[in-house]
XYZ file of N, CA, C and O in Angstrom:
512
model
N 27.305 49.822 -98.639
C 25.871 49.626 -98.663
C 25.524 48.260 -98.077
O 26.337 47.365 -98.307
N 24.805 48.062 -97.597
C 23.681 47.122 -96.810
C 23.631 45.930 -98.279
O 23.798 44.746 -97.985
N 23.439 46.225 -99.563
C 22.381 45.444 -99.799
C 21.302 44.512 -99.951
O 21.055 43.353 -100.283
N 20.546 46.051 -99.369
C 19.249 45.899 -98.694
C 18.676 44.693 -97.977
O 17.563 44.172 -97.904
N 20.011 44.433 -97.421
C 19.864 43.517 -95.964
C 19.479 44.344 -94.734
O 18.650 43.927 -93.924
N 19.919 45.186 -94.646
C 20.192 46.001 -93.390
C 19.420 47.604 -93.289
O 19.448 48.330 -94.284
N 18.841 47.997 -92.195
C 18.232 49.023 -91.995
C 16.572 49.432 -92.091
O 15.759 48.671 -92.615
N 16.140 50.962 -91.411
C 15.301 51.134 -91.048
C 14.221 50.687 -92.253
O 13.194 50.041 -92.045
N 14.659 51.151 -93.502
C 13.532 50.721 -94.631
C 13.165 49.193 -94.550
O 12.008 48.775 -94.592
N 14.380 48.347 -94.420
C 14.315 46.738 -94.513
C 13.139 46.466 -93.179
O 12.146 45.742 -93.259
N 13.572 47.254 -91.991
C 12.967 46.512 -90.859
C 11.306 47.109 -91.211
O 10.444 46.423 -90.662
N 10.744 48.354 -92.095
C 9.998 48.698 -92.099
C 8.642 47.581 -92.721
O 7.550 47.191 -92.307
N 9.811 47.323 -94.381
C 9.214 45.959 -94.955
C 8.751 44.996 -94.035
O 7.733 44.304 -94.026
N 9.664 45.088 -93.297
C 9.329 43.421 -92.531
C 7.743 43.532 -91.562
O 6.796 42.748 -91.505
N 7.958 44.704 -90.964
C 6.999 45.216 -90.407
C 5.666 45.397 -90.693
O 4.661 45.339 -89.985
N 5.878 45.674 -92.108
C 4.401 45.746 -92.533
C 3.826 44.545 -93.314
O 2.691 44.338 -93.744
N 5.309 43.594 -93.377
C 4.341 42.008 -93.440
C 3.913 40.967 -92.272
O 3.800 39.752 -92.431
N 3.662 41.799 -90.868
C 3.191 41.265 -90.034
C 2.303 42.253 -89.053
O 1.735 42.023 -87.985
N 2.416 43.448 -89.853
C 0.815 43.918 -89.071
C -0.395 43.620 -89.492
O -0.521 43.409 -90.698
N -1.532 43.532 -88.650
C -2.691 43.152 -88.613
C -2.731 41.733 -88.086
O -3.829 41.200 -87.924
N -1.707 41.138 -87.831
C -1.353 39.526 -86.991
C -2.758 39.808 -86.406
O -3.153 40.956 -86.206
N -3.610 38.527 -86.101
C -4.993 38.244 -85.162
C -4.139 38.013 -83.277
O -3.212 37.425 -82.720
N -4.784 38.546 -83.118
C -4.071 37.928 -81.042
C -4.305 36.582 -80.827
O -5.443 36.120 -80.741
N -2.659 35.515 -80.679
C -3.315 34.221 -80.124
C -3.500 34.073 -78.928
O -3.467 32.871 -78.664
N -3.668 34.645 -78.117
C -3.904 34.575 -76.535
C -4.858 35.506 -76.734
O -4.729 36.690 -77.045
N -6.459 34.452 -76.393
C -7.215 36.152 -76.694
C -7.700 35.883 -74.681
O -8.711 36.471 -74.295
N -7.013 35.138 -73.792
C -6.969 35.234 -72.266
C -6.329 36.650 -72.293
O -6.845 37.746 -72.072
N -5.194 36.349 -72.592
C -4.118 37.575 -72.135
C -4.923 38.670 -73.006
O -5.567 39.518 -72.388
N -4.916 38.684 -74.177
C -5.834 39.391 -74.427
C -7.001 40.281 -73.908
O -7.011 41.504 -74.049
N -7.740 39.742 -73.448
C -8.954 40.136 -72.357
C -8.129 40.931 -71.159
O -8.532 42.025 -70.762
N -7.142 40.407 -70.703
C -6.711 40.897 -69.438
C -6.362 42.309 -69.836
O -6.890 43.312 -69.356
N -5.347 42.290 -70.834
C -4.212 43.771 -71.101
C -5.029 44.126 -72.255
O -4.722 45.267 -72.601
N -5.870 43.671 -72.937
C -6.798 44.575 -73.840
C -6.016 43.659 -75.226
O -5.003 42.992 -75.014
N -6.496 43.725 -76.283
C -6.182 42.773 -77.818
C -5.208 44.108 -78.347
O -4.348 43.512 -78.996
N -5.012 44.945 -78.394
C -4.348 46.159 -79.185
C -2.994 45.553 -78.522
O -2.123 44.853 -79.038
N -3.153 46.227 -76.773
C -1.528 45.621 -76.451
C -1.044 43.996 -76.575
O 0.132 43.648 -76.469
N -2.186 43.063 -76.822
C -1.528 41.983 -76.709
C -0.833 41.913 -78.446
O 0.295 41.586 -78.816
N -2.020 42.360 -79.227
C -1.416 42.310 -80.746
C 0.009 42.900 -80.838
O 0.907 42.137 -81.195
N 0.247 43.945 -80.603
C 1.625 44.697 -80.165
C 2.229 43.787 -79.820
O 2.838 43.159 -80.685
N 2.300 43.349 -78.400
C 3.184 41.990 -77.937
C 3.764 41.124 -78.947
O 4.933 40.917 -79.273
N 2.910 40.774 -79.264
C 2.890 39.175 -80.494
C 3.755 39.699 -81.419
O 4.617 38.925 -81.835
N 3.743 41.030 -81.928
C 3.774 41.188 -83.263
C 5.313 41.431 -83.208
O 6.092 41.120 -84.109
N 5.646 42.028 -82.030
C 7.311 42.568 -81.174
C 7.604 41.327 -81.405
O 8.395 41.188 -82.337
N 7.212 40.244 -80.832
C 8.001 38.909 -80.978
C 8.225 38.708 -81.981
O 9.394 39.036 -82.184
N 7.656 38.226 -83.058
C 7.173 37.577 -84.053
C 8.388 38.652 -84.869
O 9.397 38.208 -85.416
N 8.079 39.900 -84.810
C 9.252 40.810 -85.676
C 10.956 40.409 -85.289
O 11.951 40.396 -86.013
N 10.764 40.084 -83.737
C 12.444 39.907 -83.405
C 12.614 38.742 -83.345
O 13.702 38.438 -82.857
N 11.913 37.837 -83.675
C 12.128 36.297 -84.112
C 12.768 36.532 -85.128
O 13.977 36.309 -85.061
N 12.150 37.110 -86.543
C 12.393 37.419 -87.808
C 13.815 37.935 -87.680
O 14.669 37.297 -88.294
N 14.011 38.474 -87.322
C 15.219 39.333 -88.003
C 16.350 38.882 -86.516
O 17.276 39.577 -86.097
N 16.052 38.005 -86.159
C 17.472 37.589 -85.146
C 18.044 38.368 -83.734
O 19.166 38.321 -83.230
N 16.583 39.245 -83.221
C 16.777 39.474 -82.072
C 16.549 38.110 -80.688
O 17.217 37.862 -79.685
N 15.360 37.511 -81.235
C 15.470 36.787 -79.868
C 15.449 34.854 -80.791
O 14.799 34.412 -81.739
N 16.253 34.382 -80.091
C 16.840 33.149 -80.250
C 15.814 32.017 -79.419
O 15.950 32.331 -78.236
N 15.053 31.093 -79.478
C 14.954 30.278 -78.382
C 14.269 30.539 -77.135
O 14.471 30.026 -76.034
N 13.144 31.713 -77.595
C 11.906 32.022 -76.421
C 13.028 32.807 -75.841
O 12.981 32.553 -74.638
N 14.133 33.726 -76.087
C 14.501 34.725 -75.215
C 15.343 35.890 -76.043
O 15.686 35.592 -77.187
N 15.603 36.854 -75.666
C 15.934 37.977 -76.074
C 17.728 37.939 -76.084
O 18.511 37.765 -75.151
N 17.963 38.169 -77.478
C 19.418 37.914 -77.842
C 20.677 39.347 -77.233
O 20.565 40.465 -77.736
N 21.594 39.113 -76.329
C 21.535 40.212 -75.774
C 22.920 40.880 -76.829
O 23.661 40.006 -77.278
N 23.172 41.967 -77.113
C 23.264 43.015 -77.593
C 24.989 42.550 -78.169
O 25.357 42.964 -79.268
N 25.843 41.756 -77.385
C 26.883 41.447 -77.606
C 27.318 40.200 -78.246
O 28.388 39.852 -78.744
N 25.936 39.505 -78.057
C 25.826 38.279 -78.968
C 25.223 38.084 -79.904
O 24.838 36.971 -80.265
N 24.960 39.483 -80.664
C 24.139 39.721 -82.092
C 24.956 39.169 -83.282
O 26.158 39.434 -83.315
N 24.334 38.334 -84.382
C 25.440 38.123 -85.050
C 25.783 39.579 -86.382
O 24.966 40.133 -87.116
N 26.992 39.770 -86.276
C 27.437 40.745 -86.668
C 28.325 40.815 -88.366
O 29.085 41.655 -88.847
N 27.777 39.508 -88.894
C 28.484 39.083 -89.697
C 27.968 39.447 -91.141
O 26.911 40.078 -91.158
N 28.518 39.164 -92.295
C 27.497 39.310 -93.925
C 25.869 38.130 -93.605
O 24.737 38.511 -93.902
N 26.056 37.271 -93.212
C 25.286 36.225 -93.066
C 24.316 36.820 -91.725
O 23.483 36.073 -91.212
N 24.458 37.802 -91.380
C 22.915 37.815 -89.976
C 22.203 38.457 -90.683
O 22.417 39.189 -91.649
N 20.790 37.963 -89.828
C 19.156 38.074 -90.838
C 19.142 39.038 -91.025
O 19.638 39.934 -90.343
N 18.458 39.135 -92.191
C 17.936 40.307 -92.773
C 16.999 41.182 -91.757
O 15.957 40.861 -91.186
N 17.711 42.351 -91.737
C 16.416 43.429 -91.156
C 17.264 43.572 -89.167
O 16.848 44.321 -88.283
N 18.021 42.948 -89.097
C 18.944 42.911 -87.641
C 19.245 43.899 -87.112
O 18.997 44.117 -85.926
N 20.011 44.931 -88.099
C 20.563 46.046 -88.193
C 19.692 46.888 -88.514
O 18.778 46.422 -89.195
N 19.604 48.585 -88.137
C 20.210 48.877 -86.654
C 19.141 47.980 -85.744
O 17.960 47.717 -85.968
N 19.964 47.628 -84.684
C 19.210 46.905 -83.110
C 18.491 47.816 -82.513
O 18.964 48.876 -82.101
N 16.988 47.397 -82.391
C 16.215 48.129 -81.481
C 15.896 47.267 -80.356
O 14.719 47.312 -79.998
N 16.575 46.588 -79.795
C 16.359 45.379 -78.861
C 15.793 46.347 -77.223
O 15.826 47.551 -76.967
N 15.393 45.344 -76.535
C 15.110 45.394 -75.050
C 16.586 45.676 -74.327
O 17.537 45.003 -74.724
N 16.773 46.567 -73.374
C 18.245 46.668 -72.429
C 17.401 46.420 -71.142
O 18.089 46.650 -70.147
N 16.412 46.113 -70.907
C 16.318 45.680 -69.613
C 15.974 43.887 -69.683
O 14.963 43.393 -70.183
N 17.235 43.053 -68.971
C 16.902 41.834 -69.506
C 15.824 41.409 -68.793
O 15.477 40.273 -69.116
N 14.985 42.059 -67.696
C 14.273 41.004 -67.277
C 12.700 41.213 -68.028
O 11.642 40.844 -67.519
N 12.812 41.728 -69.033
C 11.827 41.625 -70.435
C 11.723 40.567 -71.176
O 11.301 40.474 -72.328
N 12.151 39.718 -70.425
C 12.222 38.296 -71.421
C 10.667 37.450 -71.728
O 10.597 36.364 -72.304
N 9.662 38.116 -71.275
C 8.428 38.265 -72.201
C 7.426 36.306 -72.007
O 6.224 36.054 -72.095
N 8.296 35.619 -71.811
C 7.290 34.222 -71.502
C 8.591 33.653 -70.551
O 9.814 33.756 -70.641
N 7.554 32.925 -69.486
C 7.999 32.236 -68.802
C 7.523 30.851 -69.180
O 6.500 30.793 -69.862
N 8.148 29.687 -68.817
C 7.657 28.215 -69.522
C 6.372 28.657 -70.450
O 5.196 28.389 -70.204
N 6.754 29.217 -71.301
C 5.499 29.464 -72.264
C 4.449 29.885 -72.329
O 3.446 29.721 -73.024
N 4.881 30.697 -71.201
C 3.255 31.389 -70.513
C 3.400 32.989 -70.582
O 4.440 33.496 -70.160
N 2.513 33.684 -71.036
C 2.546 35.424 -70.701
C 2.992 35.471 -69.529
O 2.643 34.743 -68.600
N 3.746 36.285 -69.506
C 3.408 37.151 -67.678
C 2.804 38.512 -68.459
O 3.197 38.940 -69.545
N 1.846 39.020 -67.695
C 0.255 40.025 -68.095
C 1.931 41.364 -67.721
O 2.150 42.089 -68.691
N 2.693 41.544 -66.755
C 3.675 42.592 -67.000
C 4.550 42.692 -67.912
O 4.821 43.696 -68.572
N 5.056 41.551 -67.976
C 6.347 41.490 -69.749
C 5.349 41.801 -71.097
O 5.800 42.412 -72.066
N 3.626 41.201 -71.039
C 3.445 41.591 -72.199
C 3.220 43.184 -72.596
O 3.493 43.855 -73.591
N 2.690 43.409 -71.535
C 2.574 45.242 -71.404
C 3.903 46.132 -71.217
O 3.804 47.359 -71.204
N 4.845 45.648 -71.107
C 5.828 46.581 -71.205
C 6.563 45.917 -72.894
O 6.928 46.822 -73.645
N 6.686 44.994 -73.235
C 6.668 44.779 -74.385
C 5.603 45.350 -75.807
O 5.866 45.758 -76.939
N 4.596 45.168 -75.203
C 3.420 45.912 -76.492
C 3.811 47.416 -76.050
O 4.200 47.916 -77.106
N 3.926 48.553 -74.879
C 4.334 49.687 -74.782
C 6.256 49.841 -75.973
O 6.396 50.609 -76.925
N 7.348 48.870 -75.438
C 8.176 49.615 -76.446
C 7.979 49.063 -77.996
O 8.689 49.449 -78.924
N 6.989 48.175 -78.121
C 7.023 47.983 -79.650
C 6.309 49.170 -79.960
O 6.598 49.698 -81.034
N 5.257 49.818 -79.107
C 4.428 51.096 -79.841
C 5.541 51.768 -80.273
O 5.560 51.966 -81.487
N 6.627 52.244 -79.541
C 7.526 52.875 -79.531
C 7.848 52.957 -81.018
O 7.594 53.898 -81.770
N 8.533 51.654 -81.348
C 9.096 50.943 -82.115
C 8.168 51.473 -83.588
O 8.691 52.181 -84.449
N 6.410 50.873 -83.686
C 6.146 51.074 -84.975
C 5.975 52.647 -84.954
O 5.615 52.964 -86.088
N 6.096 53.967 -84.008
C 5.772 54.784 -84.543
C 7.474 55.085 -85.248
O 7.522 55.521 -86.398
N 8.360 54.909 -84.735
C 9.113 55.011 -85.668
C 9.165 54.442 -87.441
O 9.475 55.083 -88.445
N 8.659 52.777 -87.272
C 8.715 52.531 -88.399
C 7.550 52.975 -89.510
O 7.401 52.590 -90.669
N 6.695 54.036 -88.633
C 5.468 54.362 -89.401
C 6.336 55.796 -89.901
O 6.004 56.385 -90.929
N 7.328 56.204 -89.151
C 7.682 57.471 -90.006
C 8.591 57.369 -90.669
O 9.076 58.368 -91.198
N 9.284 55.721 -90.912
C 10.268 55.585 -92.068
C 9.427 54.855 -93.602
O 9.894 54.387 -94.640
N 8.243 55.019 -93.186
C 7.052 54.963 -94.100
C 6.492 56.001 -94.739
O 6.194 56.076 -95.931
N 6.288 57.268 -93.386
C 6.092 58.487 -94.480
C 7.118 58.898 -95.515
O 6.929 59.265 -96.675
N 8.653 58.704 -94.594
C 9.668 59.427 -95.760
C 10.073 58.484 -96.967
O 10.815 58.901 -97.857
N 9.391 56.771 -96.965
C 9.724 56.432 -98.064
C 8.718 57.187 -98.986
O 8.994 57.742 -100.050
N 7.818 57.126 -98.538
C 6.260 57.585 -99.708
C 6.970 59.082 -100.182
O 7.082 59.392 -101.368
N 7.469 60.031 -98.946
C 7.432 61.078 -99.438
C 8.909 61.334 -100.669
O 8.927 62.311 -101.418
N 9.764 60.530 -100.661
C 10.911 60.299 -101.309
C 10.587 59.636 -102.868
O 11.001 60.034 -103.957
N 9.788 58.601 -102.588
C 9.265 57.972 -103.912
C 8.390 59.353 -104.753
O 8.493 59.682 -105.935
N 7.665 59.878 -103.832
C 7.104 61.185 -104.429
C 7.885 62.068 -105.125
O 7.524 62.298 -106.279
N 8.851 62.613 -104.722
C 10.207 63.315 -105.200
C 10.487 62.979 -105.916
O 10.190 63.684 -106.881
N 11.422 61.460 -106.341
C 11.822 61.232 -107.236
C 10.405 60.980 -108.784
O 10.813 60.873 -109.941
N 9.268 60.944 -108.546
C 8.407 60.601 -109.549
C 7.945 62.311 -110.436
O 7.286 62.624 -111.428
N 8.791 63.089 -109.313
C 8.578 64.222 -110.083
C 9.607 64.756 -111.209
O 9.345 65.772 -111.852
């Protein structure tokens, strides 16, 4: 067992203590619309958390730490495989990394929105 370091429920938690984040770029914002930039932000901000990206860049797949000690919520990796997603340049959006970034985080929360239905629907089960 994980305990409950590791996996889809953990990354779900984590997830739902950073949706509704406000957009801090409300430029980029305006450009790609506030939904995808919120998405953006929120992709970061989630793989900051849990030890996908290191140092304004995306931690690549072989240099994950793999140990008792890597962050909580790491495991399983839903990381980027295309590296040139690396999402800010000197600290700046590029208006394409944030839109293909807010597109696979959609990806991303509809999964963690359906490891949300089956907790609810599991907690349901067992309360019967």
């Amino acid at each position: 067992m994980s305990g409950g370091r590791f996996g889809f429920s953990v990354q779900q938690r984590i997830w739902q203590s950073l949706k509704g984040n406000s957009v801090a770029d409300p430029v980029m914002g305006l450009m790609i619309g506030n939904e995808k930039m919120a998405a953006a932000e929120t992709c970061i901000d989630f793989a900051n958390r849990v030890g996908w990206r290191l140092q304004d860049a995306w931690v690549d797949y072989e240099h994950l730490n793999w140990n008792e000690d890597a962050p909580v919520g790491c495991l399983p990796y839903c990381g980027f495989l295309e590296q040139v997603w690396r999402v800010k340049v000197f600290g700046v959006w590029e208006w394409h990394s944030a839109i293909a970034t807010a597109s696979w985080w959609q990806l991303c929360v509809s999964l963690l929105s359906r490891v949300e239905v089956c907790v609810t629907q599991r907690r349901r089960g067992a309360e019967s």
